[in-house]
CSV table of C-alpha atoms in Angstrom, one decimal:
chain,number,residue,atom,x,y,z
A,27,MET,CA,106.0,114.4,75.7
A,28,HIS,CA,107.8,113.0,78.4
A,29,ILE,CA,107.0,114.7,81.5
A,30,MET,CA,110.2,115.7,83.4
A,31,GLU,CA,111.5,114.5,86.7
A,32,GLY,CA,110.8,116.5,90.0
A,33,PHE,CA,107.6,118.5,87.8
A,34,LEU,CA,104.6,117.1,89.3
A,35,PRO,CA,103.9,117.4,92.9
A,36,TRP,CA,103.4,114.4,94.5
A,37,GLN,CA,100.0,114.4,95.0
A,38,TRP,CA,99.5,114.1,91.8
A,39,CYS,CA,102.4,111.5,91.1
A,40,LEU,CA,100.5,109.1,93.5
A,41,PHE,CA,97.6,109.5,91.4
A,42,TRP,CA,98.6,108.5,88.1
A,43,TYR,CA,100.3,105.6,89.3
A,44,LEU,CA,97.1,104.2,90.9
A,45,ILE,CA,95.6,104.6,87.4
A,46,ALA,CA,97.9,103.7,85.7
A,47,ILE,CA,98.7,100.3,87.3
A,48,PRO,CA,95.6,98.6,86.7
A,49,VAL,CA,95.6,99.5,82.6
A,50,VAL,CA,99.3,98.0,83.2
A,51,VAL,CA,98.4,94.8,84.9
A,52,TYR,CA,95.1,94.0,82.9
A,53,GLY,CA,97.8,94.1,80.1
A,54,ILE,CA,100.4,91.3,81.5
A,55,THR,CA,97.4,89.6,82.8
A,56,ARG,CA,96.7,90.0,78.4
A,57,ILE,CA,100.6,88.9,77.8
A,58,LYS,CA,100.6,85.9,80.1
A,59,LYS,CA,98.3,84.3,78.3
A,60,ILE,CA,99.3,85.1,74.8
A,61,THR,CA,102.7,83.3,76.0
A,62,ASP,CA,101.8,80.8,78.3
A,63,LYS,CA,99.4,79.0,74.8
A,64,ASN,CA,102.3,80.5,72.6
A,65,PRO,CA,105.6,80.4,74.6
A,66,GLU,CA,107.3,82.0,70.9
A,67,THR,CA,105.4,85.5,71.4
A,68,LYS,CA,107.9,86.0,74.2
A,69,PRO,CA,111.3,86.9,72.2
A,70,LEU,CA,108.8,88.9,69.4
A,71,LEU,CA,107.3,91.1,71.8
A,72,ALA,CA,110.3,91.4,73.3
A,73,VAL,CA,112.4,92.5,70.4
A,74,SER,CA,109.4,94.6,69.5
A,75,GLY,CA,109.8,96.6,72.4
A,76,ALA,CA,113.2,97.0,71.9
A,77,PHE,CA,112.2,98.3,68.3
A,78,MET,CA,110.4,100.8,69.7
A,79,PHE,CA,112.7,102.2,72.1
A,80,VAL,CA,115.2,102.5,69.2
A,81,LEU,CA,113.0,104.5,66.9
A,82,SER,CA,112.3,106.9,69.8
A,83,SER,CA,116.2,107.3,70.4
A,84,LEU,CA,116.3,108.4,66.6
A,85,LYS,CA,116.0,112.3,66.1
A,86,LEU,CA,114.3,114.0,63.4
A,87,PRO,CA,115.4,117.1,62.1
A,88,SER,CA,112.1,118.6,62.9
A,89,VAL,CA,110.8,122.2,60.9
A,90,THR,CA,110.5,123.8,64.6
A,91,GLY,CA,114.5,123.7,65.2
A,92,SER,CA,114.3,121.7,68.1
A,93,CYS,CA,115.0,117.9,67.5
A,94,SER,CA,111.8,116.1,67.3
A,95,HIS,CA,112.1,112.1,68.0
A,96,PRO,CA,108.9,109.5,66.2
A,97,THR,CA,108.0,107.7,69.8
A,98,GLY,CA,106.6,104.2,67.3
A,99,ASN,CA,103.2,104.3,69.6
A,100,GLY,CA,100.7,104.0,67.3
A,101,LEU,CA,102.9,102.2,65.5
A,102,GLY,CA,103.2,99.6,68.2
A,103,ALA,CA,99.4,99.8,68.6
A,104,VAL,CA,98.5,98.9,65.0
A,105,LEU,CA,100.8,95.9,65.1
A,106,PHE,CA,99.7,94.6,68.4
A,107,GLY,CA,96.8,96.6,70.2
A,108,PRO,CA,96.3,98.6,72.7
A,109,ALA,CA,97.0,96.4,76.5
A,110,VAL,CA,99.7,95.0,74.5
A,111,ALA,CA,101.2,97.7,73.4
A,112,SER,CA,100.4,99.7,76.9
A,113,VAL,CA,103.5,97.3,78.9
A,114,LEU,CA,105.6,97.7,76.0
A,115,ALA,CA,105.5,100.8,76.1
A,116,THR,CA,105.9,101.4,80.0
A,117,ILE,CA,109.1,98.9,79.7
A,118,VAL,CA,110.6,101.3,77.1
A,119,LEU,CA,109.6,104.4,79.4
A,120,ILE,CA,111.5,102.9,82.7
A,121,PHE,CA,114.6,102.1,80.1
A,122,GLN,CA,114.4,106.1,78.7
A,123,ALA,CA,113.9,106.9,82.3
A,124,ILE,CA,117.3,104.5,83.4
A,125,LEU,CA,119.2,104.6,80.4
A,126,LEU,CA,118.6,108.0,78.6
A,127,ALA,CA,117.5,110.3,81.4
A,128,HIS,CA,114.5,111.1,80.2
A,129,GLY,CA,110.8,111.5,81.8
A,130,GLY,CA,111.4,110.0,85.1
A,131,ILE,CA,110.1,107.6,88.0
A,132,THR,CA,108.2,109.8,90.3
A,133,THR,CA,106.5,111.1,87.1
A,134,LEU,CA,106.3,107.3,85.9
A,135,GLY,CA,102.6,107.6,86.3
A,136,ALA,CA,101.8,110.0,84.3
A,137,ASN,CA,104.0,109.6,81.9
A,138,ILE,CA,102.5,105.5,81.4
A,139,PHE,CA,98.8,107.1,81.8
A,140,SER,CA,99.5,110.1,78.3
A,141,MET,CA,102.3,107.8,76.4
A,142,GLY,CA,101.4,104.1,77.3
A,143,ILE,CA,97.1,104.5,77.5
A,144,VAL,CA,96.1,107.6,75.9
A,145,GLY,CA,98.1,107.3,72.7
A,146,PRO,CA,98.2,103.9,71.8
A,147,VAL,CA,94.3,103.1,72.5
A,148,ALA,CA,93.8,106.4,70.4
A,149,ALA,CA,96.0,105.4,67.7
A,150,TRP,CA,94.3,102.0,67.4
A,151,LEU,CA,90.5,103.2,67.9
A,152,VAL,CA,91.3,105.5,65.0
A,153,TYR,CA,92.9,102.7,62.6
A,154,LYS,CA,89.9,100.5,63.0
A,155,GLY,CA,87.4,103.5,62.5
A,156,ILE,CA,89.3,104.3,59.1
A,157,LYS,CA,89.1,100.6,58.3
A,158,LYS,CA,85.8,100.2,59.0
A,159,ILE,CA,84.5,103.2,56.7
A,160,GLY,CA,86.6,101.1,54.4
A,161,TRP,CA,89.5,103.7,53.9
A,162,GLY,CA,93.2,102.5,52.7
A,163,SER,CA,95.3,101.0,55.3
A,164,SER,CA,97.4,103.9,55.2
A,165,ILE,CA,95.6,106.6,55.6
A,166,GLY,CA,94.2,104.8,58.5
A,167,ILE,CA,97.8,104.9,59.8
A,168,PHE,CA,98.4,108.4,59.4
A,169,PHE,CA,95.7,109.6,60.6
A,170,ALA,CA,96.2,107.2,64.0
A,171,ALA,CA,99.5,108.1,64.5
A,172,LEU,CA,98.5,111.9,64.2
A,173,LEU,CA,95.6,111.9,66.6
A,174,GLY,CA,96.9,109.2,68.8
A,175,ASP,CA,100.2,112.2,69.0
A,176,TRP,CA,97.6,114.7,69.3
A,177,LEU,CA,96.1,113.1,72.2
A,178,THR,CA,99.2,112.4,74.0
A,179,TYR,CA,99.6,116.1,74.0
A,180,VAL,CA,96.2,117.2,75.7
A,181,THR,CA,96.6,114.7,78.3
A,182,THR,CA,100.1,116.1,79.5
A,183,ALA,CA,98.6,119.4,79.1
A,184,THR,CA,95.8,118.4,80.5
A,185,GLN,CA,98.1,116.1,83.8
A,186,LEU,CA,100.1,119.9,83.7
A,187,SER,CA,97.7,122.3,84.0
A,188,LEU,CA,95.9,120.0,86.5
A,189,ALA,CA,98.7,120.6,88.7
A,190,PHE,CA,99.2,124.0,88.4
A,191,PRO,CA,96.0,125.4,88.5
A,192,ILE,CA,97.1,128.5,88.3
A,193,PRO,CA,94.8,130.7,88.6
A,194,THR,CA,91.8,128.3,87.2
A,195,PHE,CA,92.6,124.4,85.8
A,196,GLY,CA,90.8,126.3,82.5
A,197,GLU,CA,93.2,129.0,81.5
A,198,ALA,CA,96.6,126.7,82.8
A,199,PHE,CA,95.7,124.3,80.0
A,200,ILE,CA,94.8,127.1,77.4
A,201,LYS,CA,98.0,128.4,78.3
A,202,PHE,CA,100.0,125.1,78.1
A,203,MET,CA,98.3,124.1,74.7
A,204,VAL,CA,99.1,127.1,72.9
A,205,ILE,CA,102.6,125.9,74.2
A,206,PHE,CA,102.6,122.0,72.7
A,207,ALA,CA,100.7,123.5,69.3
A,208,TYR,CA,103.4,126.0,68.2
A,209,THR,CA,105.9,123.1,68.4
A,210,GLN,CA,104.0,119.5,68.7
A,211,VAL,CA,101.7,120.6,65.5
A,212,PRO,CA,103.8,120.1,63.1
A,213,LEU,CA,105.6,117.2,64.8
A,214,ALA,CA,102.1,115.1,64.7
A,215,ILE,CA,102.3,115.6,61.4
A,216,VAL,CA,105.8,114.7,60.0
A,217,GLU,CA,105.8,111.9,62.8
A,218,GLY,CA,102.1,110.3,60.8
A,219,LEU,CA,103.8,110.9,57.7
A,220,LEU,CA,107.2,109.3,59.1
A,221,THR,CA,104.7,105.9,60.1
A,222,VAL,CA,103.1,105.5,57.1
A,223,VAL,CA,106.4,105.5,55.2
A,224,ILE,CA,107.9,102.6,57.6
A,225,PHE,CA,104.0,100.5,56.9
A,226,GLU,CA,104.4,100.9,53.5
A,227,TYR,CA,108.0,99.5,52.9
A,228,ILE,CA,106.9,96.8,55.6
A,229,MET,CA,104.0,96.3,53.2
A,230,GLN,CA,106.3,96.4,50.2
A,231,LEU,CA,109.4,94.0,51.4
A,232,ARG,CA,107.6,92.0,53.7
A,233,PRO,CA,103.4,91.9,53.6
A,234,ASP,CA,103.7,88.2,55.3
A,235,ILE,CA,104.4,89.6,59.1
A,236,LEU,CA,101.7,92.0,58.5
A,237,ARG,CA,99.3,89.6,57.5
A,238,LYS,CA,100.7,86.8,60.4
A,239,LEU,CA,99.6,89.9,62.4
A,240,ARG,CA,95.9,90.8,60.7
A,241,VAL,CA,97.0,94.2,60.3
A,242,ILE,CA,96.4,94.0,56.4
A,243,GLY,CA,94.3,91.5,54.1
A,244,SER,CA,92.1,88.6,55.9
A,245,GLU,CA,88.5,89.3,56.8
A,246,LYS,CA,89.4,88.5,60.7
A,247,ALA,CA,90.8,91.9,60.7
A,248,GLN,CA,88.5,92.9,63.3
A,249,ASP,CA,89.8,89.9,65.7
A,250,SER,CA,90.9,91.4,68.9
A,251,PRO,CA,94.3,92.1,68.9
A,252,GLU,CA,95.3,89.6,71.2
A,253,LYS,CA,94.0,86.4,69.1
A,254,VAL,CA,96.4,88.3,66.9
A,255,LEU,CA,99.7,87.2,68.8
A,256,GLU,CA,98.2,83.9,68.9
A,257,VAL,CA,98.3,83.3,65.7
A,258,VAL,CA,101.6,84.4,65.4
B,30,MET,CA,122.2,110.9,68.8
B,31,PHE,CA,123.0,107.0,69.8
B,32,GLU,CA,126.1,107.0,71.8
B,33,ASN,CA,124.6,108.9,75.0
B,34,THR,CA,123.5,106.2,76.5
B,35,LEU,CA,124.0,105.3,80.3
B,36,ASP,CA,124.8,102.1,79.9
B,37,ASN,CA,128.7,102.3,79.7
B,38,TYR,CA,129.2,104.3,83.0
B,39,ALA,CA,126.6,102.3,84.8
B,40,HIS,CA,129.7,99.3,84.0
B,41,SER,CA,132.2,101.9,84.9
B,42,ASN,CA,132.1,103.9,87.5
B,43,ASN,CA,134.0,103.9,91.5
B,44,LEU,CA,130.2,102.6,92.7
B,45,THR,CA,129.0,99.7,90.5
B,46,ASN,CA,130.4,97.3,92.9
B,47,LEU,CA,128.6,99.3,95.9
B,48,ASN,CA,125.1,96.9,97.5
B,49,PRO,CA,122.4,97.7,94.5
B,50,TYR,CA,119.8,98.0,97.4
B,51,PHE,CA,121.7,100.7,99.1
B,52,LYS,CA,122.5,102.7,95.8
B,53,ILE,CA,119.0,102.8,94.8
B,54,LEU,CA,117.7,103.0,97.8
B,55,LEU,CA,119.5,106.6,99.0
B,56,GLY,CA,118.5,107.2,95.4
B,57,ILE,CA,114.8,106.6,95.6
B,58,SER,CA,114.1,107.8,99.3
B,59,THR,CA,116.3,111.4,98.2
B,60,MET,CA,113.7,112.1,95.5
B,61,ILE,CA,111.2,111.8,97.2
B,62,VAL,CA,111.9,114.2,99.7
B,63,SER,CA,113.1,116.2,97.0
B,64,LEU,CA,109.9,115.9,96.1
B,65,VAL,CA,107.4,116.6,98.8
B,66,SER,CA,110.1,119.6,100.1
B,67,THR,CA,108.0,122.8,99.7
B,68,SER,CA,110.7,125.3,99.7
B,69,PRO,CA,113.8,125.7,97.4
B,70,VAL,CA,116.2,125.1,100.0
B,71,ILE,CA,116.8,121.0,100.5
B,72,PRO,CA,116.3,120.3,96.6
B,73,ILE,CA,119.2,122.6,96.6
B,74,VAL,CA,120.9,121.1,99.0
B,75,ILE,CA,120.3,117.6,97.4
B,76,ALA,CA,120.9,118.1,93.9
B,77,LEU,CA,124.1,119.6,95.4
B,78,PHE,CA,125.0,116.6,97.0
B,79,MET,CA,124.0,113.8,94.8
B,80,SER,CA,126.2,116.2,92.2
B,81,ILE,CA,129.1,116.0,94.3
B,82,LEU,CA,128.7,111.9,95.0
B,83,ILE,CA,128.6,111.1,90.7
B,84,ILE,CA,131.6,113.1,90.1
B,85,PHE,CA,133.7,112.6,92.7
B,86,LYS,CA,132.5,109.5,94.7
B,87,ALA,CA,132.1,107.5,91.7
B,88,LYS,CA,134.2,109.4,89.3
B,89,ILE,CA,132.4,110.1,86.5
B,90,SER,CA,134.0,112.7,84.3
B,91,TRP,CA,132.6,115.9,85.5
B,92,ASN,CA,132.9,117.0,81.4
B,93,PHE,CA,130.6,114.4,81.0
B,94,TYR,CA,128.0,114.9,83.5
B,95,LEU,CA,128.2,118.4,82.7
B,96,LYS,CA,126.9,117.8,79.5
B,97,PHE,CA,124.6,115.4,80.5
B,98,PHE,CA,123.2,118.2,83.3
B,99,PHE,CA,122.3,120.8,81.2
B,100,ILE,CA,119.6,119.5,79.1
B,101,PRO,CA,117.3,119.5,82.7
B,102,PHE,CA,118.8,122.1,83.4
B,103,GLY,CA,118.5,124.3,80.5
B,104,PHE,CA,114.6,122.7,79.9
B,105,GLY,CA,113.9,123.8,83.5
B,106,LEU,CA,115.0,127.1,83.3
B,107,LEU,CA,112.9,127.0,80.1
B,108,THR,CA,109.6,126.2,82.9
B,109,PHE,CA,111.1,128.5,85.2
B,110,PHE,CA,110.7,131.3,83.5
B,111,PHE,CA,107.5,130.2,82.1
B,112,MET,CA,105.8,130.0,85.3
B,113,ALA,CA,107.4,132.4,86.4
B,114,VAL,CA,105.7,135.2,83.7
B,115,PHE,CA,102.2,133.2,83.2
B,116,PHE,CA,102.0,131.6,86.7
B,117,GLY,CA,101.5,134.6,88.7
B,118,VAL,CA,98.2,136.4,90.5
B,119,GLY,CA,99.3,138.5,93.0
B,120,SER,CA,101.2,142.0,93.0
B,121,PRO,CA,103.8,142.1,89.6
B,122,ILE,CA,107.7,143.2,90.8
B,123,LEU,CA,108.5,143.7,87.0
B,124,GLU,CA,106.8,144.4,84.0
B,125,LEU,CA,108.5,143.3,80.7
B,126,GLY,CA,107.1,145.7,78.5
B,127,LEU,CA,106.2,143.6,76.1
B,128,PHE,CA,102.7,142.3,75.3
B,129,ASN,CA,101.6,143.3,78.9
B,130,LEU,CA,103.8,140.6,80.6
B,131,THR,CA,104.5,140.9,83.9
B,132,VAL,CA,106.3,138.5,86.4
B,133,THR,CA,104.7,138.3,89.4
B,134,VAL,CA,105.7,137.1,92.7
B,135,ASP,CA,103.8,134.1,93.5
B,136,GLY,CA,104.7,132.6,89.8
B,137,PHE,CA,108.5,133.3,90.8
B,138,ASN,CA,108.7,131.2,93.9
B,139,LEU,CA,106.2,128.4,92.0
B,140,GLY,CA,108.8,128.8,89.2
B,141,PHE,CA,111.9,129.0,91.4
B,142,LEU,CA,110.8,125.9,93.7
B,143,VAL,CA,109.5,123.0,90.7
B,144,PHE,CA,112.8,124.1,88.9
B,145,THR,CA,115.2,123.4,92.1
B,146,ARG,CA,112.7,120.0,93.0
B,147,MET,CA,113.1,119.0,89.2
B,148,LEU,CA,116.6,119.5,89.8
B,149,GLY,CA,116.8,117.9,93.0
B,150,GLY,CA,115.3,114.5,90.7
B,151,PHE,CA,117.1,114.7,88.2
B,152,THR,CA,120.6,114.0,90.2
B,153,CYS,CA,119.3,111.5,91.8
B,154,LEU,CA,117.0,109.9,88.8
B,155,ALA,CA,121.2,110.3,87.2
B,156,PHE,CA,122.7,108.8,90.2
B,157,ILE,CA,120.8,105.6,89.7
B,158,ALA,CA,121.5,105.7,85.9
B,159,LEU,CA,125.0,106.7,86.6
B,160,THR,CA,126.0,103.7,89.3
B,161,THR,CA,123.8,101.2,89.0
B,162,PRO,CA,123.5,98.3,85.9
B,163,MET,CA,120.6,97.3,84.8
B,164,THR,CA,121.1,93.3,85.5
B,165,GLU,CA,121.4,94.4,89.1
B,166,LEU,CA,118.2,96.7,88.9
B,167,PHE,CA,116.6,94.0,87.8
B,168,SER,CA,117.6,91.5,90.8
B,169,VAL,CA,116.1,94.8,92.6
B,170,LEU,CA,112.8,94.7,90.8
B,171,GLU,CA,112.2,91.0,91.4
B,172,LEU,CA,112.6,91.5,95.2
B,173,VAL,CA,109.6,94.1,95.1
B,174,LYS,CA,107.4,91.2,93.1
B,175,ILE,CA,107.5,93.2,89.6
B,176,PRO,CA,105.7,89.9,87.5
B,177,LYS,CA,107.4,87.8,86.4
B,178,ILE,CA,106.6,88.1,83.1
B,179,LEU,CA,107.6,91.9,83.1
B,180,LEU,CA,110.8,91.4,83.8
B,181,GLU,CA,111.8,88.5,81.8
B,182,LEU,CA,110.3,90.7,78.3
B,183,ALA,CA,112.5,93.8,79.8
B,184,MET,CA,115.6,91.8,79.8
B,185,LEU,CA,115.0,90.1,76.3
B,186,MET,CA,114.7,94.1,75.7
B,187,TYR,CA,117.2,95.3,77.5
B,188,ARG,CA,119.4,93.2,75.6
B,189,TYR,CA,118.5,93.4,71.7
B,190,ILE,CA,118.3,97.2,72.2
B,191,PHE,CA,122.0,97.1,71.8
B,192,VAL,CA,121.8,94.7,69.0
B,193,LEU,CA,119.1,96.8,67.3
B,194,LEU,CA,120.7,100.5,68.2
B,195,ASP,CA,124.2,98.9,66.4
B,196,GLU,CA,121.9,98.2,63.1
B,197,ALA,CA,120.5,101.3,63.5
B,198,ILE,CA,123.9,103.6,64.0
B,199,ASN,CA,125.1,101.3,60.5
B,200,MET,CA,121.9,102.5,58.7
B,201,TYR,CA,121.7,106.1,59.5
B,202,HIS,CA,125.4,106.3,58.9
B,203,THR,CA,125.3,104.5,55.3
B,204,GLN,CA,122.2,107.1,54.7
B,205,GLU,CA,123.9,110.2,55.7
B,206,THR,CA,127.0,109.6,53.6
B,207,ARG,CA,124.7,109.1,50.9
B,208,LEU,CA,123.2,112.5,51.6
B,209,GLY,CA,119.8,110.3,52.7
B,210,TYR,CA,119.4,113.0,55.3
B,211,SER,CA,120.1,116.8,53.5
B,212,SER,CA,115.9,117.9,53.2
B,213,LEU,CA,113.6,117.4,55.3
B,214,LYS,CA,111.4,115.3,52.4
B,215,LYS,CA,114.2,113.2,52.2
B,216,SER,CA,114.7,112.9,56.2
B,217,ILE,CA,111.7,111.2,56.0
B,218,LYS,CA,112.2,108.9,53.3
B,219,SER,CA,115.3,107.6,54.8
B,220,MET,CA,114.1,107.1,58.3
B,221,GLY,CA,111.0,105.5,57.0
B,222,MET,CA,113.6,102.9,55.3
B,223,LEU,CA,115.7,103.0,58.2
B,224,GLY,CA,112.2,102.3,60.5
B,225,SER,CA,111.3,99.6,58.3
B,226,ASN,CA,114.4,97.4,57.6
B,227,LEU,CA,114.7,97.7,61.3
B,228,PHE,CA,111.4,96.1,62.1
B,229,ILE,CA,111.7,93.2,59.6
B,230,ARG,CA,115.5,92.6,60.7
B,231,THR,CA,113.6,92.5,64.1
B,232,TRP,CA,111.3,90.3,63.6
B,233,LEU,CA,113.8,87.8,61.7
B,234,LYS,CA,116.0,88.4,65.2
B,235,GLY,CA,112.8,86.8,66.6
B,236,GLU,CA,112.2,83.8,65.4
B,237,GLN,CA,115.6,83.1,65.3
B,238,THR,CA,115.8,83.8,69.1
B,239,TYR,CA,113.2,81.7,69.4
B,240,ILE,CA,115.2,78.9,67.8
B,241,ALA,CA,118.0,79.5,69.3
B,242,MET,CA,116.1,79.2,73.1
B,243,GLU,CA,114.3,76.5,72.0
B,244,SER,CA,117.2,74.3,70.9
B,245,ARG,CA,118.1,75.4,74.5
B,246,CYS,CA,115.5,73.8,76.6
B,247,TYR,CA,113.4,76.8,76.7
B,248,ASP,CA,109.9,76.1,78.2
B,249,GLY,CA,108.7,79.0,78.4
B,250,SER,CA,110.5,80.7,81.5
B,251,ILE,CA,113.8,82.5,81.0
B,252,LYS,CA,116.2,80.9,84.3
B,253,THR,CA,119.4,83.2,85.0
B,254,LEU,CA,122.3,83.2,87.5
B,255,LYS,CA,122.5,86.1,89.7
B,256,LYS,CA,124.7,87.4,91.8
B,257,ASN,CA,124.2,86.9,95.1
B,258,GLU,CA,123.9,90.4,97.1
B,259,ASP,CA,121.5,90.7,99.2
B,260,ILE,CA,119.8,93.7,100.9
B,261,LYS,CA,121.4,92.7,104.5
B,262,ASP,CA,124.7,92.8,103.1
B,263,ILE,CA,124.2,97.2,103.0
B,264,GLY,CA,125.9,96.8,106.3
B,265,THR,CA,124.9,99.0,109.3
B,266,ARG,CA,127.0,101.8,108.9
B,267,ASN,CA,125.7,102.7,105.6
B,268,LEU,CA,122.5,101.9,106.6
B,269,ALA,CA,122.8,104.3,109.6
B,270,GLY,CA,124.3,106.7,107.4
B,271,LEU,CA,121.7,106.7,104.9
B,272,ILE,CA,119.1,106.9,107.4
B,273,LEU,CA,120.4,109.4,109.0
B,274,PHE,CA,120.6,111.4,106.0
B,275,GLU,CA,117.2,111.8,105.3
B,276,ILE,CA,116.4,112.0,108.9
B,277,ILE,CA,118.4,115.7,108.2
B,278,LEU,CA,116.5,115.9,104.8
B,279,VAL,CA,113.2,115.8,106.2
B,280,LEU,CA,113.8,117.7,109.6
B,281,GLY,CA,115.4,120.1,106.9
B,282,VAL,CA,112.4,120.2,104.2
B,283,TYR,CA,110.3,121.2,107.8
B,284,PHE,CA,112.2,123.8,109.3
B,285,THR,CA,112.7,125.9,105.8
B,286,GLY,CA,108.7,125.1,105.5
B,287,ASN,CA,106.8,127.8,102.4
B,288,TYR,CA,110.0,129.6,102.5
B,289,GLY,CA,110.8,131.6,99.1
B,290,VAL,CA,113.3,133.0,97.5
B,291,LEU,CA,111.2,136.4,97.4
B,292,ILE,CA,108.3,137.8,99.9
B,293,LEU,CA,106.5,140.9,100.0
């Protein structure tokens, strides 16, 4: 859920920028390390980012009548790990602001925090957790995308109610959550299903890619995501 | 559904050749003034001014602009109603006669302020998006010391967005002609197929790009030729106009103060 340009008061714009920037900088140093060692990962990362953008511009006719689109964040986080996914999501958000006028420049920090940091980290943790219990990859992907989405909305609602705590933060939070719940709960389920379908087709057609990324197979699946890209 | 990227307009409008630093400086500084404004007056002025710039100076067709403007306008209006009804603590001025909902003065004023700020901010964003091509934006970003690796990734991504969009559109139309989106269940299945195929194509493209780059002496950094436009080329007249304009706006913000539409 993009927060529109001009929606947040300037103090909060600044605040979310200050929180988002260190994380993105950390992600950039990771990417730099990876690409310095294996220059061939740079075009791969770039096309994956472009893929995330294109995926987010596909509109899915949704149950609530409004149009929704997949965010691709869950998939990105599971495939590349949260640090790399957050940098890719940042670039995607900038492109969405400038090419599609979704989101905005002053609210970029807040949007990066909810969609580029909280979403991917949650999705990645959920996926790793479910893998550890020993359930299948598909179930893991479904819950990763679903919870990644939901947590993104919870974060957005928190950001909005922090900015407009009227009469109190708690009451505003409940109002925003109720409004989101009507539209976003079914949407997140649809996105979860969609991500599973995408993942299963990739598994059928080109399992070697997933094996390269160590999403499935090999015992070392617990490796840090950065190592994953070094192998590619 | 895919065709509405603003890129075509950015490359072919009357302001394309204006110095990019000037356009971005104008857009961002006006956006900030709109954001810090505490009364709805200045954001409305900004929204009108920017729309006039876009339609009459940049010569974007007003038909397209209105359609484009309608989405944030509708969303803003929705937010306005939402805030007017739910975000008031003061005296009620209007009973809706439904679930005890009332419109209050402070809720109405807050909603209207946020609504106008959104319009002001959005028109500034639209001004940048519709008049400045991405490639020029990259050269501006380079000046503000964005890490090089991020810029290189962004440039490659920018190129591949359009390649992939083409493929996605083709796949989507083929699926649609075969009734792939006739029900929700089919939609999910079709879109899943589209997404996975796109990802695999993406991957192949990435591998091929690397081979192509390596055969052209890629050593880890991408070197590009830039138009030699400089921040100094803005010209004193333009710069003076810009500063004067922003000062007038800031003064306007100062004098309008906390003025709301409804005062009780």
